mmCIF file of C-alpha atoms and ligand atoms in Angstrom:
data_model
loop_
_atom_site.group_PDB
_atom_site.id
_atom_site.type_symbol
_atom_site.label_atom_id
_atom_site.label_comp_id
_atom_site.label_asym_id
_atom_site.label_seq_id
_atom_site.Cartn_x
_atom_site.Cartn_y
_atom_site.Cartn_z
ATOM 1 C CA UNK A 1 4.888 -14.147 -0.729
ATOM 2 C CA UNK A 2 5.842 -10.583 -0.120
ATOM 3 C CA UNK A 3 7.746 -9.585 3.327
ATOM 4 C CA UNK A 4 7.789 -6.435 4.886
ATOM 5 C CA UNK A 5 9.672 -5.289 8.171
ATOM 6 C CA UNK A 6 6.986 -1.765 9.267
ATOM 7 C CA UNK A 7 8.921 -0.440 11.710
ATOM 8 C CA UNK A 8 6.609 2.110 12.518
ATOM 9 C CA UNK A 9 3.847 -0.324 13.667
ATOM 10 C CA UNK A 10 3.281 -0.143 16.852
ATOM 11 C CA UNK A 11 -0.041 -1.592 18.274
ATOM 12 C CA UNK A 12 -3.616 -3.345 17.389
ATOM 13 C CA UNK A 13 -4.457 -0.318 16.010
ATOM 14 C CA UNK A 14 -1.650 -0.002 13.509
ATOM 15 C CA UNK A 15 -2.496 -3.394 12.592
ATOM 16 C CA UNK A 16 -5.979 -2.928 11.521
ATOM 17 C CA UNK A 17 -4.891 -0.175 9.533
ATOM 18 C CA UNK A 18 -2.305 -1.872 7.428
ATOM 19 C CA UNK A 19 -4.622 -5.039 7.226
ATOM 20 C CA UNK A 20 -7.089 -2.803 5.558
ATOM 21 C CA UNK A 21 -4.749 -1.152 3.844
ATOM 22 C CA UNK A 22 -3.512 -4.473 1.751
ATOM 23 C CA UNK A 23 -7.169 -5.554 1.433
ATOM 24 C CA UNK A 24 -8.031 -2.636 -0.172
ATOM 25 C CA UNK A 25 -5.589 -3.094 -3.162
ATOM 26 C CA UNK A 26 -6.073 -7.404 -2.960
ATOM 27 C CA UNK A 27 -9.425 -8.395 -1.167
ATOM 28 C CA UNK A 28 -8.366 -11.625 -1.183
ATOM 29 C CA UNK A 29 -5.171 -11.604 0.508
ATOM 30 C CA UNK A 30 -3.662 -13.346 2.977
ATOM 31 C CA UNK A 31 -1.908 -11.064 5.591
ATOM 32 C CA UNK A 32 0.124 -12.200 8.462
ATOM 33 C CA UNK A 33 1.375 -9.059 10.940
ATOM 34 C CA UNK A 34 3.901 -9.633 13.789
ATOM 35 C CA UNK A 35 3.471 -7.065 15.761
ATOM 36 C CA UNK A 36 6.507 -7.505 18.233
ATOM 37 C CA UNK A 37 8.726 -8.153 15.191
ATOM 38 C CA UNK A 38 7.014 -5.335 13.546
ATOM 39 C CA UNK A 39 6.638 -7.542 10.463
ATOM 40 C CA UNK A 40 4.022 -8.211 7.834
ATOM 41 C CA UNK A 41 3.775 -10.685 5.559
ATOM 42 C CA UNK A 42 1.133 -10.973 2.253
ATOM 43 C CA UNK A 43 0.035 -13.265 0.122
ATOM 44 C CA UNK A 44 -1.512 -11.663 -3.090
ATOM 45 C CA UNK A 45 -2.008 -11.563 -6.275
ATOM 46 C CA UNK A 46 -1.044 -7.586 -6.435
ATOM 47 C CA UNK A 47 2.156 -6.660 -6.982
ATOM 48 C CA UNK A 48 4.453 -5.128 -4.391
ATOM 49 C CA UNK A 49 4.825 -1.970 -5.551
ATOM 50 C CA UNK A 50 0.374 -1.881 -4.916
ATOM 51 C CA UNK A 51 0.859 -3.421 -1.486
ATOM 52 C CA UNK A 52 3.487 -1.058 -0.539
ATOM 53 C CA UNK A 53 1.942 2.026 -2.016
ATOM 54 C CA UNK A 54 -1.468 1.340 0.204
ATOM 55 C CA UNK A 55 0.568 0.610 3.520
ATOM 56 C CA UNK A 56 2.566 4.047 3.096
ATOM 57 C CA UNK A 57 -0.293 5.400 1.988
ATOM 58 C CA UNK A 58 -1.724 4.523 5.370
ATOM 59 C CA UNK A 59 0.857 6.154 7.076
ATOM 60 C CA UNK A 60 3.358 3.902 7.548
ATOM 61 C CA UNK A 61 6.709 2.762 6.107
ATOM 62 C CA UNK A 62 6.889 -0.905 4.904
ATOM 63 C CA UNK A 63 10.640 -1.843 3.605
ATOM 64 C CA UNK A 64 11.212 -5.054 1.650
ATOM 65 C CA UNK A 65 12.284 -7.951 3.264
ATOM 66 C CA UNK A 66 13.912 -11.118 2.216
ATOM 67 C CA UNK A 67 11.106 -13.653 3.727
ATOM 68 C CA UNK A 68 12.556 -16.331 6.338
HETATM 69 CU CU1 CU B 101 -0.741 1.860 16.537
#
């Protein structure tokens, strides 16, 4: 599983648009977003480089985490 903390998302709206974001590079993937932690989580068969690239590319600013 990748983890990202996405500071920058802030509401419903932000969510959609990193949801689509990851399912545009992996279809398929599974995508858990906290939005009170501000935290998403994916599982995919992409790498994280292509799940990271299409969330900044959505405007926002994913940064690795360690998952829990
Ligand atoms: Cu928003």
């Amino acid at each position: 599983m990748i983890a990202f903390d996405i500071p920058d998302m802030t509401c419903a709206h932000c969510k959609s648009s990193v949801e689509k974001a990851i399912r545009s590079v992996d279809a398929e993937a599974k995508v858990s977003i906290d939005l009170t932690a501000k935290t998403a989580d994916v599982e995919t068969v992409a790498s994280v480089e292509e799940i990271a690239g299409a969330i900044t590319a959505a405007g926002y600013t994913p940064a690795f985490r360690t998952p829990a």
